[in-house]
Coordinates of C-alpha atoms in Angstrom, one line a residue:
X832 CA 9.3 77.7 -21.3
X833 CA 9.8 77.2 -17.6
X834 CA 12.3 75.4 -15.4
X835 CA 13.4 75.2 -11.8
X836 CA 15.5 78.2 -10.5
X837 CA 14.3 80.2 -13.6
X838 CA 14.6 83.5 -11.7
X839 CA 18.1 82.8 -10.7
X840 CA 19.1 81.9 -14.2
X841 CA 17.6 85.1 -15.7
X842 CA 19.3 87.2 -13.0
X843 CA 22.7 85.6 -13.6
X844 CA 22.3 86.0 -17.4
X845 CA 21.3 89.7 -17.2
X846 CA 23.9 90.5 -14.6
X847 CA 26.7 89.2 -16.8
X848 CA 25.6 91.2 -19.8
X849 CA 28.8 93.1 -20.9
X850 CA 27.1 95.9 -22.9
X851 CA 24.7 96.5 -20.0
X852 CA 27.5 96.7 -17.5
X853 CA 29.4 99.1 -19.7
X854 CA 26.4 101.3 -20.2
X855 CA 25.5 101.3 -16.5
X856 CA 29.1 102.3 -15.5
X857 CA 29.0 105.1 -18.2
X858 CA 25.7 106.4 -16.9
X859 CA 26.9 106.5 -13.3
X860 CA 30.2 108.2 -14.3
X861 CA 28.5 110.9 -16.3
X862 CA 26.0 111.5 -13.6
X863 CA 28.8 112.1 -11.1
X864 CA 31.2 114.2 -13.0
X865 CA 28.6 115.7 -15.5
X866 CA 31.0 115.9 -18.5
X867 CA 30.1 119.0 -20.5
X868 CA 32.3 117.9 -23.4
X869 CA 29.9 115.1 -24.3
X870 CA 26.8 117.3 -24.7
X871 CA 24.9 117.2 -28.0
X872 CA 24.3 121.0 -28.1
X873 CA 25.9 124.2 -27.0
X874 CA 22.6 126.1 -26.5
X875 CA 19.8 126.0 -23.9
X876 CA 16.4 124.7 -24.8
X877 CA 17.5 123.4 -28.1
X878 CA 17.4 119.6 -27.2
X879 CA 14.6 118.6 -24.8
X880 CA 13.4 115.3 -23.6
X881 CA 9.7 114.5 -23.2
X882 CA 8.2 111.7 -21.1
X883 CA 4.8 110.8 -19.7
X884 CA 4.4 109.9 -16.0
X885 CA 1.4 108.3 -14.4
X886 CA -1.3 107.4 -13.9
X887 CA -1.6 108.6 -10.3
X888 CA -4.6 108.5 -8.1
X889 CA -6.9 106.6 -10.6
X890 CA -9.3 104.1 -9.0
X891 CA -9.4 101.9 -12.1
X892 CA -7.4 101.7 -15.3
X893 CA -10.3 100.2 -17.4
X894 CA -12.7 102.3 -19.4
X895 CA -15.8 100.5 -18.2
X896 CA -15.0 101.2 -14.5
X897 CA -14.0 104.8 -15.0
X898 CA -16.4 107.4 -13.5
X899 CA -17.1 111.0 -14.4
X900 CA -15.1 112.3 -11.5
X901 CA -12.0 110.3 -12.7
X902 CA -12.2 111.9 -16.1
X903 CA -12.4 115.4 -14.7
X904 CA -9.3 115.0 -12.6
X905 CA -5.6 114.9 -13.6
X906 CA -3.9 111.6 -13.5
X907 CA -0.8 112.1 -15.7
X908 CA 2.1 114.5 -15.9
X909 CA 3.9 115.6 -19.1
X910 CA 7.5 116.4 -18.3
X911 CA 9.6 118.4 -20.7
X912 CA 13.3 118.4 -19.6
X913 CA 16.1 120.5 -21.0
X914 CA 19.2 118.6 -22.1
X915 CA 21.8 121.1 -20.9
X916 CA 20.4 123.1 -18.0
X917 CA 18.1 120.4 -16.7
X918 CA 15.2 122.8 -16.4
X919 CA 11.9 120.8 -16.3
X920 CA 8.4 121.9 -17.3
X921 CA 5.6 119.8 -15.7
X922 CA 2.0 119.9 -16.9
X923 CA -0.8 117.8 -15.5
X924 CA -3.0 115.8 -17.9
X925 CA -6.4 114.2 -17.6
X926 CA -5.6 111.4 -20.0
X927 CA -2.8 110.1 -22.0
X928 CA -4.3 110.5 -25.5
X929 CA -2.1 111.8 -28.3
X930 CA -4.4 114.8 -28.9
X931 CA -4.1 115.9 -25.3
X932 CA -0.4 115.5 -25.3
X933 CA -0.1 117.5 -28.5
X934 CA -2.2 120.4 -27.2
X935 CA -0.1 120.6 -24.0
X936 CA 3.2 120.5 -26.0
X937 CA 1.9 123.3 -28.2
X938 CA 1.2 125.4 -25.1
X939 CA 4.7 124.7 -23.6
X940 CA 6.5 125.6 -26.8
X941 CA 4.5 128.8 -27.2
X942 CA 5.4 129.8 -23.6
X943 CA 9.1 128.7 -23.5
X944 CA 10.1 128.6 -27.2
X945 CA 10.3 125.9 -29.8
X946 CA 13.3 123.6 -29.4
X947 CA 15.3 122.2 -32.3
X948 CA 15.1 118.6 -31.3
X949 CA 12.6 116.5 -29.3
X950 CA 13.8 113.3 -27.8
X951 CA 11.5 110.5 -26.5
X952 CA 11.7 106.9 -25.6
X953 CA 10.7 104.1 -28.1
X954 CA 7.0 105.0 -27.8
X955 CA 5.0 104.3 -31.0
X956 CA 1.4 105.2 -29.9
X957 CA 1.2 108.4 -27.9
X958 CA 4.3 110.5 -28.3
X959 CA 4.6 109.4 -32.0
X960 CA 1.0 109.9 -32.8
X961 CA -0.3 112.0 -35.7
X962 CA -1.4 115.0 -33.5
X963 CA 2.1 115.2 -32.0
X964 CA 3.7 115.0 -35.4
X965 CA 1.6 117.9 -36.7
X966 CA 2.5 120.0 -33.6
X967 CA 6.2 119.4 -34.0
X968 CA 6.0 120.2 -37.7
X969 CA 4.2 123.5 -36.9
X970 CA 7.0 124.5 -34.5
X971 CA 9.8 123.3 -36.8
X972 CA 11.0 120.7 -34.3
X973 CA 12.7 117.4 -35.3
X974 CA 11.7 114.2 -33.5
X975 CA 14.2 111.6 -32.4
X976 CA 13.5 108.4 -30.4
X977 CA 15.7 105.9 -28.6
X978 CA 16.6 102.8 -30.7
X979 CA 14.6 99.6 -30.0
X980 CA 15.9 97.6 -27.0
X981 CA 18.5 100.2 -26.3
X982 CA 20.6 99.7 -23.2
X983 CA 21.1 103.4 -22.9
X984 CA 18.4 105.3 -20.9
X985 CA 17.2 108.8 -21.7
X986 CA 19.0 111.7 -20.0
X987 CA 15.7 112.6 -18.3
X988 CA 15.4 109.3 -16.4
X989 CA 17.9 110.3 -13.7
X990 CA 15.9 113.6 -13.0
X991 CA 12.7 111.7 -12.9
X992 CA 14.2 109.4 -10.2
X993 CA 15.0 112.4 -8.1
X994 CA 11.5 113.7 -8.6
X995 CA 10.0 110.5 -7.2
X996 CA 12.4 110.4 -4.2
X997 CA 11.5 114.1 -3.3
X998 CA 7.8 113.4 -3.7
X999 CA 8.0 110.4 -1.3
X1000 CA 10.0 112.5 1.2
X1001 CA 7.3 115.2 1.1
X1002 CA 4.5 112.8 1.7
X1003 CA 6.4 111.1 4.5
X1004 CA 7.3 114.4 6.2
X1005 CA 3.6 115.4 6.8
X1006 CA 2.3 114.7 10.3
X1007 CA -0.3 111.9 10.5
X1008 CA -2.3 113.2 13.5
X1009 CA -2.5 116.4 15.4
X1010 CA -3.9 119.9 14.7
X1011 CA -1.5 120.4 11.9
X1012 CA -2.4 117.1 10.2
X1013 CA -3.6 117.5 6.6
X1014 CA -6.9 116.5 5.2
X1015 CA -7.4 112.9 3.9
X1016 CA -5.2 112.2 0.9
X1017 CA -6.9 113.1 -2.3
X1018 CA -6.3 111.8 -5.8
X1019 CA -4.4 114.9 -6.9
X1020 CA -2.1 115.1 -3.8
X1021 CA 0.6 113.0 -5.4
X1022 CA 0.6 115.1 -8.5
X1023 CA 0.7 118.3 -6.4
X1024 CA 3.7 117.0 -4.5
X1025 CA 5.4 115.9 -7.7
X1026 CA 5.1 119.4 -9.1
X1027 CA 6.6 120.8 -5.9
X1028 CA 9.5 118.4 -6.4
X1029 CA 10.0 119.7 -10.0
X1030 CA 10.1 123.3 -8.7
X1031 CA 12.6 122.4 -6.1
X1032 CA 14.7 120.7 -8.7
X1033 CA 14.6 123.8 -11.0
X1034 CA 15.9 126.0 -8.1
X1035 CA 18.8 123.7 -7.1
X1036 CA 22.2 124.4 -8.8
X1037 CA 24.0 121.6 -10.6
X1038 CA 27.4 120.4 -9.6
X1039 CA 29.1 122.0 -12.7
X1040 CA 27.3 125.4 -12.5
X1041 CA 26.9 128.1 -9.8
X1042 CA 23.4 129.0 -11.0
X1043 CA 20.2 127.1 -10.9
X1044 CA 18.4 125.6 -14.0
X1045 CA 15.7 128.3 -13.4
X1046 CA 18.3 131.1 -13.8
X1047 CA 19.9 129.4 -16.8
X1048 CA 16.6 128.8 -18.6
X1049 CA 15.3 132.3 -18.3
X1050 CA 18.6 133.8 -19.3
X1051 CA 19.0 132.1 -22.7
X1052 CA 18.1 133.5 -26.2
X1053 CA 15.4 131.4 -27.7
X1054 CA 15.0 130.4 -31.4
X1055 CA 12.7 132.7 -33.4
X1056 CA 9.5 131.3 -34.9
X1057 CA 10.0 130.0 -38.4
X1058 CA 13.8 129.6 -38.1
X1059 CA 14.8 126.2 -39.4
X1060 CA 16.7 124.2 -36.7
X1061 CA 19.4 122.9 -39.1
X1062 CA 20.6 126.5 -39.7
X1063 CA 21.7 126.7 -36.1
X1064 CA 25.1 125.1 -35.5
X1065 CA 24.5 124.8 -31.8
X1066 CA 23.3 121.1 -32.2
X1067 CA 25.8 118.3 -33.0
X1068 CA 23.6 116.6 -35.6
X1069 CA 26.1 113.9 -36.4
X1070 CA 26.3 112.6 -32.8
X1071 CA 22.5 112.9 -32.5
X1072 CA 21.9 110.8 -35.6
X1073 CA 24.4 108.2 -34.4
X1074 CA 22.8 107.8 -30.9
X1075 CA 19.1 108.3 -31.7
X1076 CA 16.7 107.3 -34.5
X1077 CA 14.9 110.0 -36.5
X1078 CA 11.2 109.7 -37.0
X1079 CA 11.2 111.8 -40.2
X1080 CA 10.0 109.3 -42.8
X1081 CA 11.0 111.4 -45.7
X1082 CA 14.6 111.7 -44.6
X1083 CA 14.7 108.0 -43.8
X1084 CA 13.5 107.0 -47.2
X1085 CA 15.9 109.5 -49.0
X1086 CA 18.8 108.1 -47.1
X1087 CA 17.9 104.4 -47.7
X1088 CA 16.7 104.5 -51.3
X1089 CA 20.3 104.1 -52.7
X1090 CA 20.9 101.2 -50.4
X1091 CA 17.7 99.6 -51.3
X1092 CA 18.3 100.0 -55.0
X1093 CA 21.7 98.5 -54.7
X1094 CA 20.4 95.6 -52.6
X1095 CA 17.6 95.0 -55.1
X1096 CA 20.0 94.9 -58.1
X1097 CA 22.3 92.5 -56.3
X1098 CA 19.4 90.3 -55.3
X1099 CA 18.1 90.3 -58.8
X1100 CA 21.5 89.3 -60.3
X1101 CA 22.0 86.6 -57.6
X1102 CA 18.5 85.2 -58.0
X1103 CA 18.9 85.2 -61.8
X1104 CA 22.2 83.3 -61.6
X1105 CA 20.5 80.8 -59.2
X1106 CA 17.5 80.3 -61.4
X1107 CA 19.7 79.8 -64.5
X1108 CA 21.8 77.2 -62.7
X1109 CA 18.7 75.5 -61.5
X1110 CA 17.2 75.4 -65.1
X1111 CA 20.5 73.9 -66.4
X1112 CA 20.5 71.2 -63.6
X1113 CA 16.9 70.5 -64.3
X1114 CA 17.4 70.1 -68.0
X1115 CA 20.3 67.7 -67.5
X1116 CA 18.4 65.7 -65.0
X1117 CA 15.4 65.5 -67.4
X1118 CA 17.7 64.4 -70.2
X1119 CA 19.3 61.7 -68.1
X1120 CA 16.0 60.5 -66.8
X1121 CA 14.6 60.4 -70.3
X1122 CA 17.6 58.3 -71.5
X1123 CA 17.4 56.0 -68.6
X1124 CA 13.6 55.7 -68.4
X1125 CA 12.0 56.3 -71.8
X1126 CA 8.3 56.9 -71.6
X1127 CA 7.4 56.1 -75.2
X1128 CA 6.0 52.7 -74.3
X1129 CA 2.3 52.2 -75.5
X1130 CA 0.9 49.2 -73.6
X1131 CA -1.0 46.6 -75.6
X1132 CA -3.1 43.6 -74.5
X1133 CA -1.2 40.5 -73.6
X1134 CA 2.2 42.3 -73.4
X1135 CA 4.7 40.9 -71.0
X1136 CA 6.0 43.4 -68.4
X1137 CA 8.0 43.5 -65.2
X1138 CA 6.6 45.7 -62.3
X1139 CA 7.7 47.3 -59.1
X1140 CA 5.8 48.9 -56.2
X1141 CA 8.5 51.5 -55.2
X1142 CA 10.8 54.0 -56.6
X1143 CA 14.3 53.2 -57.9
X1144 CA 15.7 55.9 -55.7
X1145 CA 14.3 54.6 -52.4
X1146 CA 16.8 54.3 -49.5
X1147 CA 17.9 50.8 -48.4
X1148 CA 18.1 47.4 -50.0
X1149 CA 20.0 48.9 -53.0
X1150 CA 21.7 45.6 -53.6
X1151 CA 18.5 43.6 -53.8
X1152 CA 16.1 43.7 -56.7
X1153 CA 12.6 44.9 -56.1
X1154 CA 11.2 44.1 -59.6
X1155 CA 8.8 41.2 -60.0
X1156 CA 7.4 39.4 -63.0
X1157 CA 6.8 38.6 -65.7
X1158 CA 3.2 39.8 -65.7
X1159 CA 0.7 39.8 -68.6
X1160 CA -1.4 42.8 -69.4
X1161 CA -5.2 41.9 -69.3
X1162 CA -6.8 45.3 -69.3
X1163 CA -5.9 48.9 -70.4
X1164 CA -7.1 51.5 -67.8
X1165 CA -6.7 54.8 -69.6
X1166 CA -3.4 56.1 -70.7
X1167 CA -1.4 55.6 -67.4
X1168 CA -2.8 52.4 -65.7
X1169 CA -2.9 48.8 -66.6
X1170 CA -4.1 45.6 -65.0
X1171 CA -1.9 42.6 -65.2
X1172 CA -1.9 38.9 -64.0
X1173 CA 1.3 37.3 -62.8
X1174 CA 2.6 34.7 -65.2
X1175 CA 2.7 34.3 -69.0
X1176 CA -0.7 34.2 -70.7
X1177 CA -1.1 33.6 -74.4
X1178 CA -4.1 34.6 -76.4
X1179 CA -6.1 31.6 -77.5
X1180 CA -4.8 29.2 -74.8
X1181 CA -6.8 28.0 -71.8
X1182 CA -9.9 30.1 -72.8
X1183 CA -8.0 33.4 -72.8
X1184 CA -9.6 35.7 -75.3
X1185 CA -9.8 39.5 -76.0
X1186 CA -12.9 41.6 -76.4
X1187 CA -13.7 43.4 -79.6
X1188 CA -12.2 46.7 -78.4
X1189 CA -8.9 45.1 -77.6
X1190 CA -8.7 46.8 -74.2
X1191 CA -9.9 44.0 -71.9
X1192 CA -9.1 40.3 -71.9
X1193 CA -11.4 37.5 -70.8
X1194 CA -9.3 35.4 -68.4
X1195 CA -10.5 32.4 -66.4
X1196 CA -10.3 32.7 -62.6
X1197 CA -7.9 29.8 -62.4
X1198 CA -5.1 32.0 -63.6
X1199 CA -5.3 34.2 -60.6
X1200 CA -6.4 37.8 -59.7
X1201 CA -5.3 40.8 -61.6
X1202 CA -3.4 43.8 -60.1
X1203 CA -3.3 47.5 -61.1
X1204 CA 0.0 49.1 -62.0
X1205 CA 1.1 52.6 -63.0
X1206 CA 3.0 52.8 -66.3
X1207 CA 5.9 54.6 -64.5
X1208 CA 6.4 51.3 -62.5
X1209 CA 6.2 49.1 -65.6
X1210 CA 8.9 47.9 -68.0
X1211 CA 8.1 46.2 -71.2
X1212 CA 9.9 42.9 -71.6
X1213 CA 10.3 43.0 -75.4
X1214 CA 13.0 40.3 -75.7
X1215 CA 11.1 37.9 -73.4
X1216 CA 7.9 38.4 -75.4
X1217 CA 9.7 37.7 -78.6
X1218 CA 11.2 34.5 -77.2
X1219 CA 7.8 33.3 -75.9
X1220 CA 6.3 34.0 -79.4
X1221 CA 9.0 32.1 -81.1
X1222 CA 8.4 29.1 -78.8
X1223 CA 4.7 29.4 -79.4
X1224 CA 5.2 29.2 -83.2
X1225 CA 7.1 26.0 -82.5
X1226 CA 4.0 24.6 -80.6
X1227 CA 5.7 25.0 -77.2
X1228 CA 4.1 26.9 -74.4
X1229 CA 6.5 28.9 -72.2
X1230 CA 5.7 29.4 -68.5
X1231 CA 7.3 30.6 -65.3
X1232 CA 8.1 27.7 -63.0
X1233 CA 7.8 27.8 -59.2
X1234 CA 11.5 28.2 -58.7
X1235 CA 11.7 31.3 -61.0
X1236 CA 13.0 29.4 -64.0
X1237 CA 11.5 29.9 -67.5
X1238 CA 10.5 26.5 -69.0
X1239 CA 8.5 25.2 -71.9
X1240 CA 6.0 22.4 -72.6
X1241 CA 4.6 21.0 -75.7
X1242 CA 1.1 22.0 -76.7
X1243 CA -1.4 19.2 -76.9
X1244 CA -3.8 21.1 -79.1
X1245 CA -3.6 24.6 -80.6
X1246 CA -6.0 26.0 -78.0
X1247 CA -5.2 23.6 -75.1
X1248 CA -8.3 24.2 -72.9
X1249 CA -6.7 22.8 -69.8
X1250 CA -3.7 25.1 -70.0
X1251 CA -4.0 26.5 -66.5
X1252 CA -4.2 23.0 -64.9
X1253 CA -1.2 21.7 -66.9
X1254 CA 0.9 24.8 -65.9
X1255 CA -0.1 24.5 -62.2
X1256 CA 0.7 20.8 -62.1
X1257 CA 4.1 21.5 -63.7
X1258 CA 4.8 24.1 -61.1
X1259 CA 3.7 21.7 -58.3
X1260 CA 6.1 19.0 -59.6
X1261 CA 9.0 21.4 -59.4
X1262 CA 8.0 22.5 -55.9
X1263 CA 7.8 19.0 -54.6
X1264 CA 11.2 18.1 -56.2
X1265 CA 12.9 21.0 -54.5
X1266 CA 11.2 20.1 -51.2
X1267 CA 12.4 16.4 -51.6
X1268 CA 8.8 15.2 -51.1
X1269 CA 7.2 12.1 -52.7
X1270 CA 5.4 12.8 -55.9
X1271 CA 1.6 12.3 -55.9
X1272 CA 0.1 9.7 -58.3
X1273 CA -1.6 12.1 -60.7
X1274 CA 1.5 14.3 -61.0
X1275 CA 3.7 11.2 -61.4
X1276 CA 1.5 9.8 -64.1
X1277 CA 1.5 13.1 -66.0
X1278 CA 5.2 13.3 -65.6
X1279 CA 5.9 9.8 -67.1
X1280 CA 3.0 9.6 -69.5
X1281 CA 5.0 11.3 -72.2
X1282 CA 2.3 13.9 -72.7
X1283 CA 4.5 16.7 -71.3
X1284 CA 8.2 17.4 -71.8
X1285 CA 9.7 20.5 -70.3
X1286 CA 12.9 22.3 -71.3
X1287 CA 14.9 24.7 -69.1
X1288 CA 15.4 28.3 -70.3
X1289 CA 17.7 31.0 -68.8
X1290 CA 16.4 32.2 -65.4
X1291 CA 14.5 35.5 -65.1
X1292 CA 15.5 36.5 -61.6
X1293 CA 18.3 35.9 -59.1
X1294 CA 16.0 33.4 -57.3
X1295 CA 17.2 30.2 -59.1
X1296 CA 20.8 30.7 -57.8
X1297 CA 19.5 31.1 -54.4
X1298 CA 17.3 28.0 -54.7
X1299 CA 20.3 26.1 -56.1
X1300 CA 22.3 27.0 -53.1
X1301 CA 19.4 25.8 -50.9
X1302 CA 19.2 22.6 -52.9
X1303 CA 22.9 21.9 -52.3
X1304 CA 22.4 22.5 -48.6
X1305 CA 19.3 20.2 -48.6
X1306 CA 21.3 17.4 -50.3
X1307 CA 23.9 17.6 -47.6
X1308 CA 21.3 17.6 -44.8
X1309 CA 18.0 16.1 -46.1
X1310 CA 16.4 16.2 -42.7
X1311 CA 16.4 20.0 -42.6
X1312 CA 14.6 20.6 -45.9
X1313 CA 12.1 23.3 -45.6
X1314 CA 11.5 25.9 -48.3
X1315 CA 8.8 28.4 -49.2
X1316 CA 7.9 29.2 -52.8
X1317 CA 6.6 32.5 -54.1
X1318 CA 3.8 30.9 -56.1
X1319 CA 0.1 31.4 -56.4
X1320 CA -0.3 27.7 -55.5
X1321 CA 1.7 27.9 -52.3
X1322 CA -1.3 26.7 -50.3
X1323 CA -1.6 23.7 -52.6
X1324 CA 2.0 22.8 -52.0
X1325 CA 2.3 20.4 -49.0
X1326 CA 5.0 20.9 -46.5
X1327 CA 7.1 18.1 -45.0
X1328 CA 5.5 18.5 -41.5
X1329 CA 2.0 18.3 -42.7
X1330 CA 2.1 15.7 -45.5
X1331 CA 3.2 12.0 -45.5
X1332 CA 3.3 9.5 -48.4
X1333 CA -0.1 8.0 -47.6
X1334 CA -1.9 11.4 -47.7
X1335 CA -0.2 12.1 -51.0
X1336 CA -1.5 8.8 -52.5
X1337 CA -4.9 9.6 -51.3
X1338 CA -4.8 13.1 -52.8
X1339 CA -3.4 11.7 -56.0
X1340 CA -6.5 9.5 -56.6
X1341 CA -8.4 12.5 -57.7
X1342 CA -8.9 12.9 -61.5
X1343 CA -9.1 16.0 -63.7
X1344 CA -12.8 15.2 -64.3
X1345 CA -13.5 16.1 -60.6
X1346 CA -12.4 19.7 -61.0
X1347 CA -14.9 22.6 -60.5
X1348 CA -16.3 24.7 -63.2
X1349 CA -13.6 27.4 -62.5
X1350 CA -10.8 24.9 -63.6
X1351 CA -9.3 25.1 -60.1
X1352 CA -6.7 22.5 -59.2
X1353 CA -8.0 19.4 -57.3
X1354 CA -5.6 20.1 -54.4
X1355 CA -7.7 23.1 -53.4
X1356 CA -10.6 20.9 -52.4
X1357 CA -8.2 18.7 -50.4
X1358 CA -6.8 21.8 -48.6
X1359 CA -10.3 23.0 -47.7
X1360 CA -11.3 19.7 -46.4
X1361 CA -8.2 19.3 -44.4
X1362 CA -8.7 22.7 -42.8
X1363 CA -12.4 21.8 -42.2
X1364 CA -11.3 18.6 -40.4
X1365 CA -8.8 20.7 -38.3
X1366 CA -11.1 23.6 -37.4
X1367 CA -14.5 22.1 -37.7
X1368 CA -17.7 23.9 -38.8
X1369 CA -20.7 25.5 -37.0
X1370 CA -24.3 26.2 -37.9
X1371 CA -24.0 29.8 -36.5
X1372 CA -21.2 32.3 -37.1
X1373 CA -18.4 31.4 -34.7
X1374 CA -14.7 32.6 -34.8
X1375 CA -12.4 30.1 -36.5
X1376 CA -15.1 27.7 -37.8
X1377 CA -16.3 27.0 -41.2
X1378 CA -19.8 28.2 -41.9
X1379 CA -22.6 25.9 -42.9
X1380 CA -25.0 28.9 -43.5
X1381 CA -24.5 32.1 -45.5
X1382 CA -22.5 34.7 -43.4
X1383 CA -24.2 38.1 -43.2
X1384 CA -23.1 41.0 -45.4
X1385 CA -20.2 43.1 -44.0
X1386 CA -18.8 40.3 -41.9
X1387 CA -15.1 39.2 -42.1
X1388 CA -14.1 35.8 -43.2
X1389 CA -11.0 33.9 -44.4
X1390 CA -11.2 32.7 -47.9
X1391 CA -9.6 29.4 -48.8
X1392 CA -10.0 29.4 -52.6
X1393 CA -8.5 31.4 -55.4
X1394 CA -8.2 34.1 -56.5
X1395 CA -7.5 35.3 -53.0
X1396 CA -6.5 33.1 -50.0
X1397 CA -6.7 35.2 -46.9
X1398 CA -8.9 37.7 -45.1
X1399 CA -11.9 39.1 -47.0
X1400 CA -15.2 40.9 -46.4
X1401 CA -18.6 39.8 -47.5
X1402 CA -20.0 42.5 -49.8
X1403 CA -23.1 40.6 -51.0
X1404 CA -24.7 37.5 -49.5
X1405 CA -27.4 37.0 -52.2
X1406 CA -25.4 36.1 -55.3
X1407 CA -26.9 32.6 -55.3
X1408 CA -28.0 29.8 -53.0
X1409 CA -24.4 28.6 -52.4
X1410 CA -22.1 31.5 -53.4
X1411 CA -21.2 34.9 -51.8
X1412 CA -19.3 37.9 -53.1
X1413 CA -16.1 38.9 -51.3
X1414 CA -13.7 41.8 -51.2
X1415 CA -10.0 41.0 -50.5
X1416 CA -8.5 42.6 -47.4
X1417 CA -5.0 43.1 -46.2
X1418 CA -3.8 42.7 -42.6
X1419 CA -1.6 45.5 -41.4
X1420 CA -0.1 45.6 -37.9
X1421 CA 1.0 49.0 -36.5
X1422 CA 2.2 49.3 -32.8
X1423 CA 0.4 46.1 -31.9
X1424 CA -3.0 47.1 -33.4
X1425 CA -4.6 45.5 -36.5
X1426 CA -6.1 47.3 -39.4
X1427 CA -7.7 45.7 -42.5
X1428 CA -7.5 47.9 -45.5
X1429 CA -9.0 46.8 -48.9
X1430 CA -6.8 45.5 -51.6
X1431 CA -7.8 47.6 -54.6
X1432 CA -5.7 45.6 -57.0
X1433 CA -8.0 42.5 -56.6
X1434 CA -11.5 42.8 -58.0
X1435 CA -14.6 41.5 -56.3
X1436 CA -14.9 37.7 -56.7
X1437 CA -17.4 34.9 -55.8
X1438 CA -16.8 31.8 -53.8
X1439 CA -18.9 29.1 -52.0
X1440 CA -20.0 30.2 -48.6
X1441 CA -19.1 26.8 -47.1
X1442 CA -15.4 27.3 -48.1
X1443 CA -14.9 30.3 -45.9
X1444 CA -13.9 30.5 -42.2
X1445 CA -15.9 33.0 -40.1
X1446 CA -13.9 35.7 -38.2
X1447 CA -16.1 38.5 -36.9
X1448 CA -19.2 40.6 -37.9
X1449 CA -17.4 43.9 -38.8
X1450 CA -13.9 45.3 -39.6
X1451 CA -13.9 48.0 -37.0
X1452 CA -12.4 48.2 -33.5
X1453 CA -9.8 45.5 -33.6
X1454 CA -8.7 44.6 -30.0
X1455 CA -5.2 43.3 -29.3
X1456 CA -6.6 39.9 -28.2
X1457 CA -8.7 39.5 -31.3
X1458 CA -5.9 40.7 -33.5
X1459 CA -3.6 38.0 -32.0
X1460 CA -6.3 35.4 -32.6
X1461 CA -6.6 36.5 -36.2
X1462 CA -2.8 36.2 -36.7
X1463 CA -2.8 32.7 -35.2
X1464 CA -5.7 31.7 -37.4
X1465 CA -4.0 32.9 -40.6
X1466 CA -0.6 31.3 -39.6
X1467 CA -2.4 28.0 -38.9

């Protein structure tokens, strides 16, 4: 992280740190008055501080650039400082390895005696190494370190500052030229001056004593070898343990085992209570979910279901229904998936039959495409299925009208081969009535011929009330009538702006014998021809034009015939001389960019190649301009 005036911000933050200000004032006060009452020990050379100074005079700090001469010279100083007298022992070192420091400490302790406590800074590599630990254990010395990120400095830091100032004064006092000028500065000159500064410090009396640290040091009675430090009462162990951190792992573990045991027992009890409460809540939730959503439904072929494509607990739109249907199951896909077609399909009507294994139904394409649903998003409509069966036993066919109302019609024959055509025509009549449009001739003849009579049943969704409200508004203002119907035949339903009475009479001249082999409604041909007149056709692939030749495989087209009316991709262009195989695609817009994922719920289907509108050769790299053209084409 970085910002403007970062140095000023850090300086102000550190300068206003209250603990640091208090510690700084305490250090300055103790250094001036040297309060003897706050000392940790009453004896000399019982508590010592060790620090490593350097490197000095090294040409390079990397191992690859170091030469043989550098390794044979001393670049470090090991300083051992007495806590009470201030006497300091300085030993030059060639390197700062833990083994080198341990050997020098061993020599110092053998010469001056073994202290009871050794204090260091928060060093974890050199002064706390294994070799140093073994040396201290051999001399019976306990090792303490400063706490991590401590705002208190070691008592030896003030003396080290004096050493550096005296060393600089010695180097500055030498003449630069003249007969008494020294030889050129060598690598060991700074270390030699530093040791002279240490000697001068040892022979200078402190403010609170009339003798020098040298006199105090060599006048004390040292601790005998093998004598345990804790048997000597000269050290204030309680204050020492409070200010510093012991590095004795055994003592640390022994002191903290009871705390760890208590914390573990408390954690186990707390965790056990939490898990028990969680199990109780989970059990209650599962019981409530099982009661509200029983999963004992075993789907069967031709069952009527209602479906959804999102969870009941989704956020938003909680006052609106997101269930759609009814759907009819036409295929069982394992134990958790089914395929269904929107609408009410009855076995034996309109060419709808079941295979021998009773897992797949043979359904004509005129009923629409099937979609896949998970059983967790499916609800079996038992009551509706019983009602439809009762009407079927009375020779009446129940169907879902275009306005969401459940209606019935009388069966002409027990099998009624033209069932899909009769249902679609009944839906179109209702749509035209709601739109206040003139009735085509073929629909009017069917309506008044006495062959079909419809009866209203209770509505299946809240849409009829909404449509009724729209109907009242349209009756008050007939000029503003414009509705959209959620029906598979929405493309076959003319709108007021695109249809007049003459066109309806022309479209009404078609007869049922002119339908295609797929039993598609005659209005589909009229819609395709109308689009062809508006857009035109081309002998070569051209955007927005009907194709008079077979489009290449992988190209994108707009299908104008059931079971999918919209964008599709050519998967096979050699089905027959006049038909191609298509894969239905969806159009998704994100941040102004168009993507065309496949619609897995709609199977591959075939259609005549002269009934598709060419779009582009592939589905990759949609530009914004081409995406806008595609949206305009689909809206048109």
